Short mmCIF file of C-alpha atoms in Angstrom, two decimals:
data_model
loop_
_atom_site.label_atom_id
_atom_site.label_comp_id
_atom_site.label_asym_id
_atom_site.label_seq_id
_atom_site.Cartn_x
_atom_site.Cartn_y
_atom_site.Cartn_z
CA UNK A 728 42.75 -222.16 39.13
CA UNK A 729 42.95 -219.59 41.94
CA UNK A 730 46.68 -220.17 42.16
CA UNK A 731 47.15 -219.54 38.43
CA UNK A 732 45.08 -216.32 38.56
CA UNK A 733 47.00 -215.08 41.60
CA UNK A 734 50.34 -215.72 39.88
CA UNK A 735 49.06 -213.91 36.79
CA UNK A 736 47.98 -210.95 38.93
CA UNK A 737 51.41 -210.75 40.55
CA UNK A 738 53.06 -210.99 37.14
CA UNK A 739 50.97 -208.11 35.78
CA UNK A 740 51.79 -206.08 38.90
CA UNK A 741 55.54 -206.65 38.50
CA UNK A 742 55.36 -205.87 34.78
CA UNK A 743 53.43 -202.70 35.60
CA UNK A 744 56.12 -201.55 38.01
CA UNK A 745 58.86 -202.32 35.48
CA UNK A 746 56.92 -200.43 32.81
CA UNK A 747 56.38 -197.42 35.09
CA UNK A 748 60.09 -197.29 36.03
CA UNK A 749 61.09 -197.60 32.36
CA UNK A 750 58.72 -194.78 31.46
CA UNK A 751 59.86 -192.44 34.27
CA UNK A 752 63.59 -193.00 33.80
CA UNK A 753 64.10 -193.74 30.09
CA UNK A 754 61.11 -192.34 28.20
CA UNK A 755 59.47 -189.36 29.95
CA UNK A 756 62.65 -187.23 30.54
CA UNK A 757 63.89 -187.54 26.94
CA UNK A 758 60.79 -187.88 24.72
CA UNK A 759 57.75 -186.45 26.57
CA UNK A 760 58.77 -183.90 29.23
CA UNK A 761 58.34 -180.26 28.08
CA UNK A 762 61.87 -179.71 29.44
CA UNK A 763 63.40 -182.05 26.85
CA UNK A 764 63.87 -179.10 24.44
CA UNK A 765 66.07 -177.17 26.85
CA UNK A 766 69.81 -177.43 26.06
CA UNK A 767 72.19 -178.95 28.57
CA UNK A 768 74.68 -181.74 29.30
CA UNK A 769 73.68 -185.31 28.46
CA UNK A 770 72.72 -187.59 31.35
CA UNK A 771 75.64 -189.67 32.61
CA UNK A 772 73.58 -192.37 34.29
CA UNK A 773 69.97 -193.59 34.42
CA UNK A 774 70.33 -193.78 38.21
CA UNK A 775 72.05 -190.51 39.16
CA UNK A 776 71.90 -188.38 36.00
CA UNK A 777 74.56 -185.67 36.34
CA UNK A 778 74.76 -185.78 40.15
CA UNK A 779 78.12 -187.56 40.23
CA UNK A 780 79.77 -184.69 38.38
CA UNK A 781 78.15 -182.14 40.73
CA UNK A 782 79.32 -184.02 43.82
CA UNK A 783 82.85 -184.90 42.76
CA UNK A 784 84.00 -181.67 41.09
CA UNK A 785 84.69 -178.46 42.99
CA UNK A 786 81.64 -176.50 44.09
CA UNK A 787 80.11 -174.48 41.25
CA UNK A 788 82.58 -175.60 38.57
CA UNK A 789 80.25 -177.88 36.53
CA UNK A 790 77.38 -175.36 36.60
CA UNK A 791 79.63 -172.57 35.31
CA UNK A 792 80.98 -174.83 32.57
CA UNK A 793 77.48 -175.83 31.45
CA UNK A 794 76.14 -172.26 31.50
CA UNK A 795 79.07 -171.02 29.41
CA UNK A 796 78.52 -173.83 26.89
CA UNK A 797 74.73 -174.02 26.64
CA UNK A 798 73.37 -170.64 27.80
CA UNK A 799 71.94 -169.02 30.93
CA UNK A 800 68.92 -171.36 31.17
CA UNK A 801 69.74 -175.03 30.78
CA UNK A 802 68.62 -178.50 31.87
CA UNK A 803 70.56 -181.23 33.61
CA UNK A 804 69.46 -184.53 35.13
CA UNK A 805 69.11 -185.43 38.80
CA UNK A 806 68.27 -188.67 40.58
CA UNK A 807 66.54 -191.20 38.28
CA UNK A 808 67.06 -188.80 35.34
CA UNK A 809 64.65 -186.23 36.79
CA UNK A 810 65.13 -183.09 34.62
CA UNK A 811 66.21 -179.99 36.56
CA UNK A 812 66.38 -176.43 35.21
CA UNK A 813 69.56 -174.49 36.00
CA UNK A 814 69.05 -170.74 35.78
CA UNK A 815 71.70 -168.00 35.72
CA UNK A 816 69.57 -165.34 34.01
CA UNK A 817 69.23 -162.33 36.34
CA UNK A 818 65.82 -161.29 34.92
CA UNK A 819 64.41 -164.73 35.66
CA UNK A 820 66.02 -164.66 39.09
CA UNK A 821 64.14 -161.41 39.75
CA UNK A 822 60.85 -163.04 38.75
CA UNK A 823 61.41 -166.04 41.00
CA UNK A 824 62.90 -164.32 44.05
CA UNK A 825 60.94 -161.04 44.07
CA UNK A 826 57.84 -160.97 41.89
CA UNK A 827 56.67 -164.56 42.48
CA UNK A 828 58.56 -165.58 45.61
CA UNK A 829 55.69 -167.61 47.09
CA UNK A 830 54.82 -169.34 43.81
CA UNK A 831 58.19 -171.10 43.89
CA UNK A 832 58.60 -173.27 46.99
CA UNK A 833 61.51 -175.29 48.33
CA UNK A 834 61.63 -178.95 47.22
CA UNK A 835 61.07 -181.50 49.96
CA UNK A 836 64.17 -181.94 52.09
CA UNK A 837 63.18 -184.67 54.54
CA UNK A 838 66.57 -184.72 56.28
CA UNK A 839 66.66 -180.94 56.67
CA UNK A 840 63.13 -180.78 58.10
CA UNK A 841 63.89 -183.63 60.50
CA UNK A 842 66.94 -181.71 61.69
CA UNK A 843 65.72 -178.10 61.94
CA UNK A 844 61.94 -178.33 61.57
CA UNK A 845 59.68 -175.88 59.73
CA UNK A 846 61.09 -172.63 61.03
CA UNK A 847 61.78 -169.77 58.62
CA UNK A 848 64.08 -171.89 56.48
CA UNK A 849 61.43 -174.45 55.49
CA UNK A 850 58.14 -172.63 56.15
CA UNK A 851 56.08 -171.75 53.07
CA UNK A 852 53.32 -169.34 52.09
CA UNK A 853 51.34 -167.68 54.87
CA UNK A 854 53.29 -169.57 57.56
CA UNK A 855 56.51 -168.04 56.27
CA UNK A 856 55.00 -164.54 56.02
CA UNK A 857 53.76 -164.77 59.61
CA UNK A 858 57.07 -166.07 60.99
CA UNK A 859 59.05 -163.51 59.01
CA UNK A 860 56.91 -160.61 60.22
CA UNK A 861 57.32 -161.74 63.82
CA UNK A 862 61.07 -162.34 63.50
CA UNK A 863 62.08 -159.07 61.81
CA UNK A 864 62.12 -156.97 65.03
CA UNK A 865 64.66 -159.38 66.58
CA UNK A 866 67.26 -158.41 63.97
CA UNK A 867 67.26 -154.64 64.43
CA UNK A 868 70.44 -152.60 64.42
CA UNK A 869 70.39 -152.20 68.20
CA UNK A 870 69.93 -155.94 68.81
CA UNK A 871 72.75 -156.93 66.46
CA UNK A 872 75.03 -154.36 68.17
CA UNK A 873 74.45 -156.14 71.49
CA UNK A 874 75.72 -159.41 70.03
CA UNK A 875 79.19 -158.01 69.29
CA UNK A 876 80.74 -158.74 72.74
CA UNK A 877 79.79 -162.42 72.31
CA UNK A 878 81.60 -162.50 68.94
CA UNK A 879 84.68 -160.90 70.50
CA UNK A 880 84.71 -163.27 73.48
CA UNK A 881 84.50 -166.39 71.34
CA UNK A 882 87.05 -164.98 68.89
CA UNK A 883 89.47 -164.46 71.78
CA UNK A 884 89.00 -168.06 72.90
CA UNK A 885 89.68 -169.21 69.33
CA UNK A 886 92.83 -167.09 69.24
CA UNK A 887 94.08 -168.58 72.51
CA UNK A 888 93.63 -172.16 71.25
CA UNK A 889 95.59 -171.47 68.07
CA UNK A 890 98.34 -169.84 70.14
CA UNK A 891 98.52 -172.99 72.28
CA UNK A 892 99.05 -175.06 69.14
CA UNK A 893 101.83 -172.76 67.97
CA UNK A 894 103.49 -172.70 71.40
CA UNK A 895 103.57 -176.50 71.37
CA UNK A 896 105.61 -176.38 68.16
CA UNK A 897 102.84 -177.15 65.67
CA UNK A 898 102.73 -174.77 62.70
CA UNK A 899 100.68 -176.62 60.06
CA UNK A 900 97.20 -176.46 61.57
CA UNK A 901 93.84 -177.89 60.56
CA UNK A 902 91.59 -174.90 61.24
CA UNK A 903 88.29 -176.51 60.18
CA UNK A 904 87.28 -177.84 63.63
CA UNK A 905 88.26 -174.54 65.30
CA UNK A 906 86.24 -172.41 62.87
CA UNK A 907 83.27 -174.77 63.02
CA UNK A 908 83.22 -174.90 66.83
CA UNK A 909 83.69 -171.14 67.17
CA UNK A 910 80.72 -170.55 64.89
CA UNK A 911 78.63 -173.07 66.82
CA UNK A 912 79.50 -171.30 70.09
CA UNK A 913 78.39 -167.99 68.57
CA UNK A 914 75.11 -169.53 67.39
CA UNK A 915 74.48 -170.86 70.88
CA UNK A 916 74.99 -167.50 72.54
CA UNK A 917 73.28 -165.15 70.10
CA UNK A 918 70.60 -167.66 69.09
CA UNK A 919 69.35 -168.80 72.48
CA UNK A 920 71.85 -167.78 75.19
CA UNK A 921 73.17 -171.32 75.36
CA UNK A 922 76.80 -172.01 76.25
CA UNK A 923 77.98 -174.70 73.87
CA UNK A 924 81.60 -174.16 74.94
CA UNK A 925 82.44 -176.53 72.10
CA UNK A 926 85.86 -174.90 71.63
CA UNK A 927 86.95 -175.96 75.11
CA UNK A 928 84.74 -178.87 76.20
CA UNK A 929 82.27 -181.57 75.19
CA UNK A 930 78.56 -180.75 75.08
CA UNK A 931 75.67 -182.97 74.00
CA UNK A 932 74.16 -180.41 71.65
CA UNK A 933 77.55 -179.56 70.13
CA UNK A 934 78.26 -183.28 69.65
CA UNK A 935 74.88 -183.70 67.93
CA UNK A 936 75.58 -180.87 65.47
CA UNK A 937 79.11 -182.12 64.90
CA UNK A 938 77.86 -185.60 64.01
CA UNK A 939 75.62 -184.10 61.33
CA UNK A 940 77.77 -181.37 59.83
CA UNK A 941 81.38 -182.40 60.38
CA UNK A 942 81.45 -186.17 60.03
CA UNK A 943 83.00 -187.40 56.76
CA UNK A 944 80.56 -187.20 53.85
CA UNK A 945 80.26 -190.74 52.47
CA UNK A 946 78.39 -192.04 49.44
CA UNK A 947 75.98 -193.77 51.83
CA UNK A 948 75.12 -190.50 53.58
CA UNK A 949 74.46 -188.83 50.23
CA UNK A 950 72.25 -191.69 49.05
CA UNK A 951 70.26 -191.74 52.30
CA UNK A 952 69.73 -187.97 52.20
CA UNK A 953 68.49 -188.10 48.61
CA UNK A 954 66.36 -191.25 48.91
CA UNK A 955 64.66 -190.05 52.10
CA UNK A 956 62.91 -187.38 50.00
CA UNK A 957 61.27 -190.10 47.91
CA UNK A 958 61.10 -193.02 50.36
CA UNK A 959 61.07 -191.69 53.97
CA UNK A 960 61.21 -195.23 55.34
CA UNK A 961 64.89 -195.55 54.31
CA UNK A 962 65.64 -193.68 57.56
CA UNK A 963 64.30 -196.74 59.42
CA UNK A 964 66.95 -199.06 57.98
CA UNK A 965 69.23 -200.04 60.91
CA UNK A 966 72.40 -198.48 59.53
CA UNK A 967 74.96 -196.63 61.63
CA UNK A 968 74.49 -193.46 59.54
CA UNK A 969 70.73 -193.56 60.21
CA UNK A 970 71.21 -194.19 63.93
CA UNK A 971 73.63 -191.27 64.20
CA UNK A 972 71.26 -188.97 62.29
CA UNK A 973 68.19 -189.93 64.35
CA UNK A 974 70.08 -189.61 67.65
CA UNK A 975 71.32 -186.16 66.68
CA UNK A 976 67.82 -185.04 65.66
CA UNK A 977 66.39 -186.34 68.94
CA UNK A 978 69.05 -184.50 70.99
CA UNK A 979 68.54 -181.22 69.11
CA UNK A 980 64.76 -181.50 69.46
CA UNK A 981 64.92 -182.31 73.19
CA UNK A 982 67.38 -179.54 74.10
CA UNK A 983 65.61 -176.96 71.90
CA UNK A 984 62.28 -177.79 73.52
CA UNK A 985 63.82 -177.42 76.99
CA UNK A 986 65.29 -174.03 76.11
CA UNK A 987 61.93 -172.75 74.87
CA UNK A 988 60.23 -173.95 78.06
CA UNK A 989 62.90 -172.28 80.22
CA UNK A 990 62.50 -168.96 78.40
CA UNK A 991 58.72 -169.10 78.69
CA UNK A 992 59.00 -169.70 82.43
CA UNK A 993 61.36 -166.71 82.73
CA UNK A 994 58.88 -164.61 80.74
CA UNK A 995 56.00 -165.61 83.04
CA UNK A 996 58.05 -164.47 86.04
CA UNK A 997 59.04 -161.23 84.35
CA UNK A 998 62.70 -162.31 84.24
CA UNK A 999 63.24 -162.71 80.48
CA UNK A 1000 65.71 -159.88 79.84
CA UNK A 1001 68.12 -161.65 77.47
CA UNK A 1002 69.08 -160.20 74.09
CA UNK A 1003 69.49 -163.60 72.43
CA UNK A 1004 67.19 -164.23 69.46
CA UNK A 1005 65.02 -166.79 71.26
CA UNK A 1006 64.35 -164.45 74.18
CA UNK A 1007 63.58 -161.56 71.84
CA UNK A 1008 61.19 -163.72 69.80
CA UNK A 1009 59.36 -164.99 72.88
CA UNK A 1010 58.90 -161.46 74.20
CA UNK A 1011 57.57 -160.36 70.80
CA UNK A 1012 55.42 -163.49 70.53
CA UNK A 1013 53.77 -162.92 73.91
CA UNK A 1014 52.40 -159.55 72.77
CA UNK A 1015 50.66 -160.92 69.66
CA UNK A 1016 47.08 -162.16 69.23
CA UNK A 1017 46.73 -165.94 69.24
CA UNK A 1018 46.30 -166.25 65.45
CA UNK A 1019 49.63 -164.50 64.79
CA UNK A 1020 51.77 -166.27 67.39
CA UNK A 1021 54.49 -168.76 66.57
CA UNK A 1022 54.01 -172.25 67.93
CA UNK A 1023 56.60 -173.74 70.28
CA UNK A 1024 57.85 -175.94 67.43
CA UNK A 1025 58.31 -172.89 65.20
CA UNK A 1026 60.11 -170.94 67.94
CA UNK A 1027 62.64 -173.63 68.73
CA UNK A 1028 63.87 -173.72 65.14
CA UNK A 1029 64.38 -169.97 64.65
CA UNK A 1030 68.17 -169.72 64.76
CA UNK A 1031 71.20 -169.13 62.55
CA UNK A 1032 72.62 -172.61 61.98
CA UNK A 1033 73.58 -171.87 58.39
CA UNK A 1034 76.27 -169.44 59.57
CA UNK A 1035 78.60 -172.41 60.15
CA UNK A 1036 78.74 -173.00 56.40
CA UNK A 1037 79.14 -169.31 55.60
CA UNK A 1038 82.15 -168.78 57.84
CA UNK A 1039 83.83 -171.92 56.51
CA UNK A 1040 83.57 -170.52 52.98
CA UNK A 1041 84.93 -167.16 54.08
CA UNK A 1042 87.99 -168.67 55.70
CA UNK A 1043 89.01 -170.54 52.55
CA UNK A 1044 90.75 -167.30 51.60
CA UNK A 1045 92.83 -167.01 54.77
CA UNK A 1046 95.81 -168.28 52.76
CA UNK A 1047 95.82 -165.29 50.41
CA UNK A 1048 99.08 -163.62 51.49
CA UNK A 1049 98.49 -160.25 49.86
CA UNK A 1050 95.02 -160.06 51.42
CA UNK A 1051 96.45 -160.85 54.84
CA UNK A 1052 99.11 -158.15 54.56
CA UNK A 1053 96.81 -155.39 53.32
CA UNK A 1054 94.06 -156.24 55.78
CA UNK A 1055 96.53 -156.47 58.65
CA UNK A 1056 97.78 -152.97 57.91
CA UNK A 1057 94.20 -151.69 58.15
CA UNK A 1058 93.60 -153.60 61.38
CA UNK A 1059 96.87 -152.44 62.97
CA UNK A 1060 95.98 -148.84 62.20
CA UNK A 1061 92.52 -149.25 63.74
CA UNK A 1062 93.65 -151.40 66.70
CA UNK A 1063 97.35 -150.70 67.46
CA UNK A 1064 97.31 -152.92 70.57
CA UNK A 1065 96.18 -156.36 69.43
CA UNK A 1066 95.60 -157.44 73.03
CA UNK A 1067 92.82 -154.83 73.21
CA UNK A 1068 90.95 -155.87 70.07
CA UNK A 1069 87.43 -155.06 71.23
CA UNK A 1070 85.62 -153.30 68.37
CA UNK A 1071 82.09 -151.95 68.45
CA UNK A 1072 79.59 -152.75 65.71
CA UNK A 1073 80.23 -149.39 64.02
CA UNK A 1074 84.03 -149.70 64.27
CA UNK A 1075 84.23 -153.13 62.66
CA UNK A 1076 81.86 -152.12 59.87
CA UNK A 1077 83.84 -148.95 59.12
CA UNK A 1078 86.91 -150.91 57.93
CA UNK A 1079 86.86 -150.47 54.17
CA UNK A 1080 89.22 -153.24 53.09
CA UNK A 1081 87.69 -155.74 55.52
CA UNK A 1082 84.31 -154.99 53.95
CA UNK A 1083 85.79 -155.59 50.50
CA UNK A 1084 87.28 -158.93 51.55
CA UNK A 1085 84.04 -160.16 53.05
CA UNK A 1086 82.05 -159.15 49.95
CA UNK A 1087 84.55 -160.79 47.63
CA UNK A 1088 84.74 -163.97 49.65
CA UNK A 1089 80.95 -164.25 49.72
CA UNK A 1090 80.92 -163.68 45.97
CA UNK A 1091 83.21 -166.66 45.40
CA UNK A 1092 81.93 -168.72 48.33
CA UNK A 1093 78.22 -168.01 48.66
CA UNK A 1094 76.64 -169.82 51.64
CA UNK A 1095 74.34 -171.62 49.19
CA UNK A 1096 75.89 -171.97 45.75
CA UNK A 1097 72.54 -173.08 44.30
CA UNK A 1098 69.02 -172.26 45.52
CA UNK A 1099 66.47 -174.97 44.73
CA UNK A 1100 62.81 -174.24 44.02
CA UNK A 1101 59.67 -175.93 42.59
CA UNK A 1102 56.89 -173.96 40.87
CA UNK A 1103 53.37 -174.52 42.20
CA UNK A 1104 51.75 -173.86 38.81
CA UNK A 1105 52.62 -173.61 35.13
CA UNK A 1106 54.78 -170.56 34.55
CA UNK A 1107 55.98 -168.56 31.56
CA UNK A 1108 59.22 -166.79 32.44
CA UNK A 1109 60.65 -164.72 29.63
CA UNK A 1110 60.35 -166.94 26.56
CA UNK A 1111 60.34 -170.14 28.60
CA UNK A 1112 57.38 -172.34 29.48
CA UNK A 1113 58.04 -174.08 32.78
CA UNK A 1114 55.47 -176.76 33.65
CA UNK A 1115 54.11 -177.15 37.17
CA UNK A 1116 56.32 -179.06 39.67
CA UNK A 1117 59.55 -178.43 37.75
CA UNK A 1118 62.64 -178.57 39.94
CA UNK A 1119 64.65 -175.38 39.46
CA UNK A 1120 68.16 -174.51 40.60
CA UNK A 1121 69.11 -170.83 40.74
CA UNK A 1122 72.88 -170.94 40.21
CA UNK A 1123 74.16 -168.23 42.56
CA UNK A 1124 77.77 -169.35 42.19
CA UNK A 1125 77.51 -169.03 38.39
CA UNK A 1126 75.90 -165.59 38.47
CA UNK A 1127 78.73 -164.49 40.78
CA UNK A 1128 81.28 -165.50 38.13
CA UNK A 1129 79.71 -164.29 34.89
CA UNK A 1130 82.29 -162.17 32.99
CA UNK A 1131 79.54 -159.92 31.62
CA UNK A 1132 78.86 -158.80 35.21
CA UNK A 1133 82.25 -159.10 36.92
CA UNK A 1134 84.65 -158.54 34.04
CA UNK A 1135 87.55 -160.68 32.75
CA UNK A 1136 88.84 -161.36 36.28
CA UNK A 1137 85.54 -162.87 37.44
CA UNK A 1138 87.27 -166.09 38.58
CA UNK A 1139 89.91 -164.28 40.64
CA UNK A 1140 89.80 -163.36 44.31
CA UNK A 1141 90.24 -159.58 44.08
CA UNK A 1142 88.83 -157.56 47.01
CA UNK A 1143 89.85 -154.30 45.34
CA UNK A 1144 87.19 -154.78 42.67
CA UNK A 1145 84.74 -153.47 45.29
CA UNK A 1146 86.58 -150.13 45.28
CA UNK A 1147 85.90 -149.68 41.54
CA UNK A 1148 82.84 -147.40 41.08
CA UNK A 1149 82.29 -148.61 37.50
CA UNK A 1150 81.72 -152.13 38.85
CA UNK A 1151 79.93 -151.33 42.10
CA UNK A 1152 77.39 -149.10 40.33
CA UNK A 1153 76.26 -152.11 38.27
CA UNK A 1154 75.93 -154.50 41.24
CA UNK A 1155 72.50 -155.06 42.75
CA UNK A 1156 70.57 -157.68 44.69
CA UNK A 1157 69.81 -159.35 41.35
CA UNK A 1158 73.39 -160.25 40.45
CA UNK A 1159 74.99 -160.38 43.91
CA UNK A 1160 73.01 -162.79 46.09
CA UNK A 1161 75.14 -164.31 48.87
CA UNK A 1162 72.14 -164.15 51.22
CA UNK A 1163 69.51 -164.68 48.49
CA UNK A 1164 66.93 -161.99 47.79
CA UNK A 1165 63.35 -160.92 48.33
CA UNK A 1166 61.05 -162.02 51.17
CA UNK A 1167 62.99 -165.27 51.56
CA UNK A 1168 66.44 -163.74 51.94
CA UNK A 1169 68.55 -164.64 54.96
CA UNK A 1170 67.04 -162.75 57.90
CA UNK A 1171 70.27 -163.12 59.88
CA UNK A 1172 72.60 -161.67 57.24
CA UNK A 1173 73.66 -158.70 59.43
CA UNK A 1174 74.44 -161.06 62.28
CA UNK A 1175 76.47 -163.32 60.00
CA UNK A 1176 78.40 -160.45 58.40
CA UNK A 1177 79.30 -158.92 61.76
CA UNK A 1178 80.43 -162.29 63.07
CA UNK A 1179 82.56 -162.81 59.94
CA UNK A 1180 84.28 -159.49 60.29
CA UNK A 1181 85.08 -159.79 63.98
CA UNK A 1182 86.38 -163.36 63.87
CA UNK A 1183 88.36 -162.70 60.70
CA UNK A 1184 89.69 -159.44 62.20
CA UNK A 1185 90.91 -161.25 65.33
CA UNK A 1186 92.57 -163.99 63.25
CA UNK A 1187 94.36 -161.66 60.82
CA UNK A 1188 95.39 -159.19 63.54
CA UNK A 1189 97.10 -162.00 65.47
CA UNK A 1190 98.29 -164.56 62.90
CA UNK A 1191 99.94 -164.89 59.51
CA UNK A 1192 98.36 -167.58 57.30
CA UNK A 1193 100.16 -169.17 54.37
CA UNK A 1194 99.48 -172.19 52.15
CA UNK A 1195 101.07 -175.49 53.20
CA UNK A 1196 103.45 -176.55 50.45
CA UNK A 1197 101.97 -179.38 48.40
CA UNK A 1198 98.57 -179.19 50.11
CA UNK A 1199 95.59 -178.26 47.93
CA UNK A 1200 92.27 -177.06 49.36
CA UNK A 1201 89.20 -177.76 47.24
CA UNK A 1202 85.71 -176.37 47.72
CA UNK A 1203 83.36 -179.27 48.32
CA UNK A 1204 79.82 -178.86 46.99
CA UNK A 1205 77.91 -181.31 49.18
CA UNK A 1206 76.19 -180.99 51.60
CA UNK A 1207 77.27 -177.32 51.44
CA UNK A 1208 80.30 -175.35 50.24
CA UNK A 1209 83.15 -176.30 52.53
CA UNK A 1210 86.97 -176.70 52.41
CA UNK A 1211 87.97 -180.20 51.31
CA UNK A 1212 89.68 -182.17 52.78
CA UNK A 1213 90.01 -179.43 55.43
CA UNK A 1214 91.30 -175.89 55.95
CA UNK A 1215 94.96 -176.66 56.51
CA UNK A 1216 97.29 -173.65 56.68
CA UNK A 1217 100.78 -172.78 57.88
CA UNK A 1218 100.30 -170.38 60.80
CA UNK A 1219 102.64 -168.03 62.64
CA UNK A 1220 102.12 -165.30 65.22
CA UNK A 1221 102.07 -161.61 64.28
CA UNK A 1222 104.68 -159.86 66.38
CA UNK A 1223 103.47 -156.79 68.25
#
């Protein structure tokens, strides 16, 4: 009798799970969810919704296609048919990013938090306000100016390595690892005065970052990243991808902790004079009352890791021949002797056409093409009711290509558009958002922009970049905008 009842109980339990899954995947999204009335593309799969299209097509292309077809506020389906709102309405963007910034939080990203902790990127509410207030003084004009020699030094190393390739007879060069390592070296120096030297040697921290950001993106990696948000225990499955991820996280955590301890010891001895961000933050932190201080865990994750993605997007346009020629003329005029390319902060930012190129590249290759948020309570935005816990995607890449904002050439790379007063007068931080907007915008945007300009200036002043015949570079969407399969260009030296 007991056996029969136990079997019946198990049967009811299994049927309950099947019923719940059926409801969540096949019934709730299409017949009950308040989002069912929003227009948008039909789901392609009960398992992955529309994610396959987003991951296989070029970055931003599906979102732009859907917005043009269905309107500026639409719905698509994520994992297990979870409905997601896609917004490209600038008035709603203003509400979410400015007026109600702390009512819309970031969705859980278990992999991201494991990797970089709850620093400014993942902190929420009062924790974010406190960290932001403490961090702002580290990014003053004078502090960013002091970082410029580090950018120049690493850019010169990058130049020398490319010259070595050319001198050995190689002209078609994969620039992705060079750009990635140069950016990592910059992050090490300006972030925490740490010499990665990844351009010229092996380093445990550089290897850890490389294993996360530059290893081939496989379907398994994507699945593990997504599933870990719902079932954290998937990271315990003894797979090579999991082992590599956990080892990298452990290395980053260990080295970051050591660096914080070293800086604190220097501060205690009155020897902490560095202008790197970690040193600046510790000096600021030490002057605050206990309730306002950052914890050691918060301090060790305050850096500029996302710059690696931003610079990769910028350099996609190195192959634009006309851009190279016009920019080179400006650079030659400003720096006649390319061997003495050593600009100050003010000099590099005074170059008009370089500024136009950087703005245009960030328009077409925003560091984050989509910003994800979840609302903490029911919201009414415009004419739209958005129920609590709705996943929202602010489509930055789509807003940056809307013809009603950017004109009929919105899809084209045209730096000169930034010299047109009729366009520039209509551009604001509501329709041009490469570094987001409001209290959650990228605090290191000035650092990133200055780095872009100096490294790009060194490259264009010294080399000619052209497309490789028959080789097509796509913009991959996942895990972040990046050249796919890699940034391969035909390179030659600019004669003095």
